[in-house]
């Protein structure tokens, strides 16, 4: 089935140690998004790629970076994770801008120790 | 560990009853509204949308109502089932074509 796949499902990293989360999609959607969701809060948009164009949210810390090497894959890099970065990280895709029926992955739960 | 989160508004409903989840929005220029459902351990799932030129839209067992006068949006779920237990998020969009931002969620618990 076409879907959005996030690996790993659970990730434990050390304070300050770089970590990469991955997302892949078989939908051939143009747009890919990364969200951060902390406990009992709404998902917060970090950035998105429209094709190869990177769009950063104004309040996304510099500690968070992203790469999209091709249509199917998108990575979230956290350069120096802090305790406050522990959260669920959700990847989503949409066919195009203005298409709001996003398809979300199941997320990667990041723990920082 | 994670930061302590805000407590989500919660609603409980008996299985088989109808449920209503409310959402207030802030931007009078918003012209498009959506509802998402997020079950525990899963990503959000699109449920239904409505444009500002409508005041009601129906889907399968769900109805969204829009009151632009008071900037209020509601989601009605008919004959609620245990599988409807989830957190429900509304979102408003001004200038369709831009990305949207989730509003505060409401946790719905269906009591068997």
JSON list of N, CA and C in Angstrom, two decimals, chain A residues 9 35 37-43 45 48 57 83 86-87 90 97-98 100-102 104-106 109, chain B residues 1-3 5-6 8 32 34 36 38 41 43-44 46 89 93 95-103:
[
{"chain": "A", "resi": 9, "resn": "UNK", "atom": "N", "xyz": [10.84, 3.69, 14.73]},
{"chain": "A", "resi": 9, "resn": "UNK", "atom": "CA", "xyz": [9.63, 4.06, 15.45]},
{"chain": "A", "resi": 9, "resn": "UNK", "atom": "C", "xyz": [9.99, 4.72, 16.79]},
{"chain": "A", "resi": 35, "resn": "UNK", "atom": "N", "xyz": [6.91, 17.68, 11.47]},
{"chain": "A", "resi": 35, "resn": "UNK", "atom": "CA", "xyz": [6.26, 18.26, 12.63]},
{"chain": "A", "resi": 35, "resn": "UNK", "atom": "C", "xyz": [6.91, 17.71, 13.89]},
{"chain": "A", "resi": 37, "resn": "UNK", "atom": "N", "xyz": [5.81, 17.03, 17.85]},
{"chain": "A", "resi": 37, "resn": "UNK", "atom": "CA", "xyz": [4.64, 16.98, 18.74]},
{"chain": "A", "resi": 37, "resn": "UNK", "atom": "C", "xyz": [5.07, 16.55, 20.12]},
{"chain": "A", "resi": 38, "resn": "UNK", "atom": "N", "xyz": [4.89, 17.45, 21.08]},
{"chain": "A", "resi": 38, "resn": "UNK", "atom": "CA", "xyz": [5.18, 17.13, 22.47]},
{"chain": "A", "resi": 38, "resn": "UNK", "atom": "C", "xyz": [3.91, 16.67, 23.16]},
{"chain": "A", "resi": 39, "resn": "UNK", "atom": "N", "xyz": [4.07, 16.07, 24.31]},
{"chain": "A", "resi": 39, "resn": "UNK", "atom": "CA", "xyz": [2.97, 15.42, 25.00]},
{"chain": "A", "resi": 39, "resn": "UNK", "atom": "C", "xyz": [1.79, 16.37, 25.20]},
{"chain": "A", "resi": 40, "resn": "UNK", "atom": "N", "xyz": [0.62, 15.91, 24.81]},
{"chain": "A", "resi": 40, "resn": "UNK", "atom": "CA", "xyz": [-0.64, 16.64, 24.98]},
{"chain": "A", "resi": 40, "resn": "UNK", "atom": "C", "xyz": [-0.67, 17.98, 24.24]},
{"chain": "A", "resi": 41, "resn": "UNK", "atom": "N", "xyz": [0.14, 18.12, 23.22]},
{"chain": "A", "resi": 41, "resn": "UNK", "atom": "CA", "xyz": [0.14, 19.34, 22.43]},
{"chain": "A", "resi": 41, "resn": "UNK", "atom": "C", "xyz": [-0.17, 19.03, 20.98]},
{"chain": "A", "resi": 42, "resn": "UNK", "atom": "N", "xyz": [-0.53, 20.06, 20.24]},
{"chain": "A", "resi": 42, "resn": "UNK", "atom": "CA", "xyz": [-0.76, 19.90, 18.82]},
{"chain": "A", "resi": 42, "resn": "UNK", "atom": "C", "xyz": [0.57, 19.75, 18.09]},
{"chain": "A", "resi": 43, "resn": "UNK", "atom": "N", "xyz": [0.59, 19.07, 16.96]},
{"chain": "A", "resi": 43, "resn": "UNK", "atom": "CA", "xyz": [1.81, 19.02, 16.15]},
{"chain": "A", "resi": 43, "resn": "UNK", "atom": "C", "xyz": [2.22, 20.43, 15.73]},
{"chain": "A", "resi": 45, "resn": "UNK", "atom": "N", "xyz": [4.58, 22.62, 13.17]},
{"chain": "A", "resi": 45, "resn": "UNK", "atom": "CA", "xyz": [5.31, 22.53, 11.91]},
{"chain": "A", "resi": 45, "resn": "UNK", "atom": "C", "xyz": [6.73, 23.09, 12.07]},
{"chain": "A", "resi": 48, "resn": "UNK", "atom": "N", "xyz": [9.01, 22.51, 5.70]},
{"chain": "A", "resi": 48, "resn": "UNK", "atom": "CA", "xyz": [8.51, 21.63, 4.66]},
{"chain": "A", "resi": 48, "resn": "UNK", "atom": "C", "xyz": [9.30, 21.84, 3.38]},
{"chain": "A", "resi": 57, "resn": "UNK", "atom": "N", "xyz": [10.11, 27.23, 9.05]},
{"chain": "A", "resi": 57, "resn": "UNK", "atom": "CA", "xyz": [9.26, 28.08, 9.87]},
{"chain": "A", "resi": 57, "resn": "UNK", "atom": "C", "xyz": [10.15, 29.05, 10.66]},
{"chain": "A", "resi": 83, "resn": "UNK", "atom": "N", "xyz": [17.45, 18.09, 26.05]},
{"chain": "A", "resi": 83, "resn": "UNK", "atom": "CA", "xyz": [16.35, 17.38, 26.71]},
{"chain": "A", "resi": 83, "resn": "UNK", "atom": "C", "xyz": [15.00, 17.89, 26.21]},
{"chain": "A", "resi": 86, "resn": "UNK", "atom": "N", "xyz": [13.09, 16.17, 23.16]},
{"chain": "A", "resi": 86, "resn": "UNK", "atom": "CA", "xyz": [12.39, 14.89, 23.25]},
{"chain": "A", "resi": 86, "resn": "UNK", "atom": "C", "xyz": [10.92, 15.10, 22.87]},
{"chain": "A", "resi": 87, "resn": "UNK", "atom": "N", "xyz": [10.47, 14.33, 21.92]},
{"chain": "A", "resi": 87, "resn": "UNK", "atom": "CA", "xyz": [9.12, 14.53, 21.38]},
{"chain": "A", "resi": 87, "resn": "UNK", "atom": "C", "xyz": [8.83, 13.44, 20.37]},
{"chain": "A", "resi": 90, "resn": "UNK", "atom": "N", "xyz": [6.78, 13.83, 13.49]},
{"chain": "A", "resi": 90, "resn": "UNK", "atom": "CA", "xyz": [5.86, 13.33, 12.49]},
{"chain": "A", "resi": 90, "resn": "UNK", "atom": "C", "xyz": [6.25, 13.85, 11.11]},
{"chain": "A", "resi": 97, "resn": "UNK", "atom": "N", "xyz": [0.78, 22.03, -2.82]},
{"chain": "A", "resi": 97, "resn": "UNK", "atom": "CA", "xyz": [0.33, 23.10, -1.93]},
{"chain": "A", "resi": 97, "resn": "UNK", "atom": "C", "xyz": [-1.15, 23.31, -2.15]},
{"chain": "A", "resi": 98, "resn": "UNK", "atom": "N", "xyz": [-1.85, 23.58, -1.08]},
{"chain": "A", "resi": 98, "resn": "UNK", "atom": "CA", "xyz": [-3.28, 23.76, -1.19]},
{"chain": "A", "resi": 98, "resn": "UNK", "atom": "C", "xyz": [-4.05, 22.46, -1.08]},
{"chain": "A", "resi": 100, "resn": "UNK", "atom": "N", "xyz": [-4.85, 19.82, 1.47]},
{"chain": "A", "resi": 100, "resn": "UNK", "atom": "CA", "xyz": [-4.72, 19.74, 2.93]},
{"chain": "A", "resi": 100, "resn": "UNK", "atom": "C", "xyz": [-5.06, 18.37, 3.49]},
{"chain": "A", "resi": 101, "resn": "UNK", "atom": "N", "xyz": [-5.31, 17.42, 2.63]},
{"chain": "A", "resi": 101, "resn": "UNK", "atom": "CA", "xyz": [-5.51, 16.06, 3.09]},
{"chain": "A", "resi": 101, "resn": "UNK", "atom": "C", "xyz": [-4.17, 15.37, 3.25]},
{"chain": "A", "resi": 102, "resn": "UNK", "atom": "N", "xyz": [-3.40, 15.83, 4.23]},
{"chain": "A", "resi": 102, "resn": "UNK", "atom": "CA", "xyz": [-2.05, 15.30, 4.41]},
{"chain": "A", "resi": 102, "resn": "UNK", "atom": "C", "xyz": [-2.09, 13.83, 4.78]},
{"chain": "A", "resi": 104, "resn": "UNK", "atom": "N", "xyz": [0.02, 11.33, 6.99]},
{"chain": "A", "resi": 104, "resn": "UNK", "atom": "CA", "xyz": [1.04, 11.32, 8.03]},
{"chain": "A", "resi": 104, "resn": "UNK", "atom": "C", "xyz": [1.62, 9.92, 8.20]},
{"chain": "A", "resi": 105, "resn": "UNK", "atom": "N", "xyz": [2.91, 9.90, 8.57]},
{"chain": "A", "resi": 105, "resn": "UNK", "atom": "CA", "xyz": [3.50, 8.66, 9.05]},
{"chain": "A", "resi": 105, "resn": "UNK", "atom": "C", "xyz": [3.11, 8.44, 10.50]},
{"chain": "A", "resi": 106, "resn": "UNK", "atom": "N", "xyz": [3.55, 7.32, 11.05]},
{"chain": "A", "resi": 106, "resn": "UNK", "atom": "CA", "xyz": [3.21, 6.99, 12.43]},
{"chain": "A", "resi": 106, "resn": "UNK", "atom": "C", "xyz": [4.13, 7.66, 13.44]},
{"chain": "A", "resi": 109, "resn": "UNK", "atom": "N", "xyz": [9.33, 8.45, 17.95]},
{"chain": "A", "resi": 109, "resn": "UNK", "atom": "CA", "xyz": [9.39, 9.02, 19.30]},
{"chain": "A", "resi": 109, "resn": "UNK", "atom": "C", "xyz": [10.85, 9.11, 19.71]},
{"chain": "B", "resi": 1, "resn": "UNK", "atom": "N", "xyz": [13.83, 14.38, 29.53]},
{"chain": "B", "resi": 1, "resn": "UNK", "atom": "CA", "xyz": [12.56, 13.91, 29.01]},
{"chain": "B", "resi": 1, "resn": "UNK", "atom": "C", "xyz": [11.79, 15.03, 28.35]},
{"chain": "B", "resi": 2, "resn": "UNK", "atom": "N", "xyz": [10.55, 14.76, 27.99]},
{"chain": "B", "resi": 2, "resn": "UNK", "atom": "CA", "xyz": [9.72, 15.74, 27.31]},
{"chain": "B", "resi": 2, "resn": "UNK", "atom": "C", "xyz": [9.32, 16.85, 28.27]},
{"chain": "B", "resi": 3, "resn": "UNK", "atom": "N", "xyz": [9.06, 18.00, 27.72]},
{"chain": "B", "resi": 3, "resn": "UNK", "atom": "CA", "xyz": [8.50, 19.09, 28.52]},
{"chain": "B", "resi": 3, "resn": "UNK", "atom": "C", "xyz": [7.11, 18.71, 28.98]},
{"chain": "B", "resi": 5, "resn": "UNK", "atom": "N", "xyz": [3.43, 18.93, 29.10]},
{"chain": "B", "resi": 5, "resn": "UNK", "atom": "CA", "xyz": [2.52, 19.51, 28.11]},
{"chain": "B", "resi": 5, "resn": "UNK", "atom": "C", "xyz": [1.31, 20.12, 28.77]},
{"chain": "B", "resi": 6, "resn": "UNK", "atom": "N", "xyz": [0.57, 20.83, 27.98]},
{"chain": "B", "resi": 6, "resn": "UNK", "atom": "CA", "xyz": [-0.68, 21.39, 28.43]},
{"chain": "B", "resi": 6, "resn": "UNK", "atom": "C", "xyz": [-1.69, 20.26, 28.55]},
{"chain": "B", "resi": 8, "resn": "UNK", "atom": "N", "xyz": [-5.00, 18.70, 27.60]},
{"chain": "B", "resi": 8, "resn": "UNK", "atom": "CA", "xyz": [-5.95, 18.86, 26.53]},
{"chain": "B", "resi": 8, "resn": "UNK", "atom": "C", "xyz": [-7.35, 18.94, 27.11]},
{"chain": "B", "resi": 32, "resn": "UNK", "atom": "N", "xyz": [-10.86, 28.62, 5.06]},
{"chain": "B", "resi": 32, "resn": "UNK", "atom": "CA", "xyz": [-10.87, 27.17, 4.88]},
{"chain": "B", "resi": 32, "resn": "UNK", "atom": "C", "xyz": [-10.54, 26.54, 6.22]},
{"chain": "B", "resi": 34, "resn": "UNK", "atom": "N", "xyz": [-10.32, 22.72, 8.57]},
{"chain": "B", "resi": 34, "resn": "UNK", "atom": "CA", "xyz": [-10.21, 21.26, 8.49]},
{"chain": "B", "resi": 34, "resn": "UNK", "atom": "C", "xyz": [-10.21, 20.66, 9.89]},
{"chain": "B", "resi": 36, "resn": "UNK", "atom": "N", "xyz": [-8.82, 17.15, 11.91]},
{"chain": "B", "resi": 36, "resn": "UNK", "atom": "CA", "xyz": [-7.98, 15.96, 11.90]},
{"chain": "B", "resi": 36, "resn": "UNK", "atom": "C", "xyz": [-8.26, 15.15, 13.16]},
{"chain": "B", "resi": 38, "resn": "UNK", "atom": "N", "xyz": [-6.46, 12.15, 15.66]},
{"chain": "B", "resi": 38, "resn": "UNK", "atom": "CA", "xyz": [-5.21, 11.47, 15.97]},
{"chain": "B", "resi": 38, "resn": "UNK", "atom": "C", "xyz": [-5.46, 10.42, 17.05]},
{"chain": "B", "resi": 41, "resn": "UNK", "atom": "N", "xyz": [-0.71, 6.88, 19.46]},
{"chain": "B", "resi": 41, "resn": "UNK", "atom": "CA", "xyz": [0.40, 6.21, 18.80]},
{"chain": "B", "resi": 41, "resn": "UNK", "atom": "C", "xyz": [0.41, 6.30, 17.30]},
{"chain": "B", "resi": 43, "resn": "UNK", "atom": "N", "xyz": [-0.16, 8.89, 13.58]},
{"chain": "B", "resi": 43, "resn": "UNK", "atom": "CA", "xyz": [-0.15, 10.23, 13.04]},
{"chain": "B", "resi": 43, "resn": "UNK", "atom": "C", "xyz": [-1.57, 10.73, 12.84]},
{"chain": "B", "resi": 44, "resn": "UNK", "atom": "N", "xyz": [-1.75, 12.05, 12.72]},
{"chain": "B", "resi": 44, "resn": "UNK", "atom": "CA", "xyz": [-3.09, 12.60, 12.48]},
{"chain": "B", "resi": 44, "resn": "UNK", "atom": "C", "xyz": [-3.66, 12.13, 11.14]},
{"chain": "B", "resi": 46, "resn": "UNK", "atom": "N", "xyz": [-6.75, 13.09, 8.28]},
{"chain": "B", "resi": 46, "resn": "UNK", "atom": "CA", "xyz": [-7.74, 14.05, 7.80]},
{"chain": "B", "resi": 46, "resn": "UNK", "atom": "C", "xyz": [-9.15, 13.46, 7.91]},
{"chain": "B", "resi": 89, "resn": "UNK", "atom": "N", "xyz": [-8.21, 17.65, 16.24]},
{"chain": "B", "resi": 89, "resn": "UNK", "atom": "CA", "xyz": [-7.62, 18.97, 16.03]},
{"chain": "B", "resi": 89, "resn": "UNK", "atom": "C", "xyz": [-8.36, 19.70, 14.92]},
{"chain": "B", "resi": 93, "resn": "UNK", "atom": "N", "xyz": [-7.23, 28.11, 7.83]},
{"chain": "B", "resi": 93, "resn": "UNK", "atom": "CA", "xyz": [-6.29, 28.53, 6.80]},
{"chain": "B", "resi": 93, "resn": "UNK", "atom": "C", "xyz": [-6.80, 29.81, 6.16]},
{"chain": "B", "resi": 95, "resn": "UNK", "atom": "N", "xyz": [-5.85, 32.21, 2.97]},
{"chain": "B", "resi": 95, "resn": "UNK", "atom": "CA", "xyz": [-5.08, 32.08, 1.73]},
{"chain": "B", "resi": 95, "resn": "UNK", "atom": "C", "xyz": [-4.72, 30.64, 1.44]},
{"chain": "B", "resi": 96, "resn": "UNK", "atom": "N", "xyz": [-5.68, 29.91, 0.91]},
{"chain": "B", "resi": 96, "resn": "UNK", "atom": "CA", "xyz": [-5.43, 28.52, 0.56]},
{"chain": "B", "resi": 96, "resn": "UNK", "atom": "C", "xyz": [-4.25, 28.47, -0.40]},
{"chain": "B", "resi": 97, "resn": "UNK", "atom": "N", "xyz": [-3.39, 27.51, -0.17]},
{"chain": "B", "resi": 97, "resn": "UNK", "atom": "CA", "xyz": [-2.13, 27.44, -0.88]},
{"chain": "B", "resi": 97, "resn": "UNK", "atom": "C", "xyz": [-0.99, 27.50, 0.12]},
{"chain": "B", "resi": 98, "resn": "UNK", "atom": "N", "xyz": [-1.30, 28.06, 1.30]},
{"chain": "B", "resi": 98, "resn": "UNK", "atom": "CA", "xyz": [-0.31, 28.04, 2.37]},
{"chain": "B", "resi": 98, "resn": "UNK", "atom": "C", "xyz": [-0.47, 26.79, 3.22]},
{"chain": "B", "resi": 99, "resn": "UNK", "atom": "N", "xyz": [0.54, 26.47, 3.98]},
{"chain": "B", "resi": 99, "resn": "UNK", "atom": "CA", "xyz": [0.44, 25.35, 4.90]},
{"chain": "B", "resi": 99, "resn": "UNK", "atom": "C", "xyz": [-0.46, 25.75, 6.06]},
{"chain": "B", "resi": 100, "resn": "UNK", "atom": "N", "xyz": [-1.01, 24.77, 6.75]},
{"chain": "B", "resi": 100, "resn": "UNK", "atom": "CA", "xyz": [-1.88, 25.09, 7.87]},
{"chain": "B", "resi": 100, "resn": "UNK", "atom": "C", "xyz": [-1.18, 24.79, 9.18]},
{"chain": "B", "resi": 101, "resn": "UNK", "atom": "N", "xyz": [-1.80, 25.27, 10.26]},
{"chain": "B", "resi": 101, "resn": "UNK", "atom": "CA", "xyz": [-1.27, 25.07, 11.60]},
{"chain": "B", "resi": 101, "resn": "UNK", "atom": "C", "xyz": [-2.37, 24.48, 12.46]},
{"chain": "B", "resi": 102, "resn": "UNK", "atom": "N", "xyz": [-2.04, 23.43, 13.19]},
{"chain": "B", "resi": 102, "resn": "UNK", "atom": "CA", "xyz": [-3.02, 22.79, 14.05]},
{"chain": "B", "resi": 102, "resn": "UNK", "atom": "C", "xyz": [-3.41, 23.69, 15.20]},
{"chain": "B", "resi": 103, "resn": "UNK", "atom": "N", "xyz": [-4.70, 23.68, 15.53]},
{"chain": "B", "resi": 103, "resn": "UNK", "atom": "CA", "xyz": [-5.19, 24.34, 16.73]},
{"chain": "B", "resi": 103, "resn": "UNK", "atom": "C", "xyz": [-5.08, 23.39, 17.93]}
]
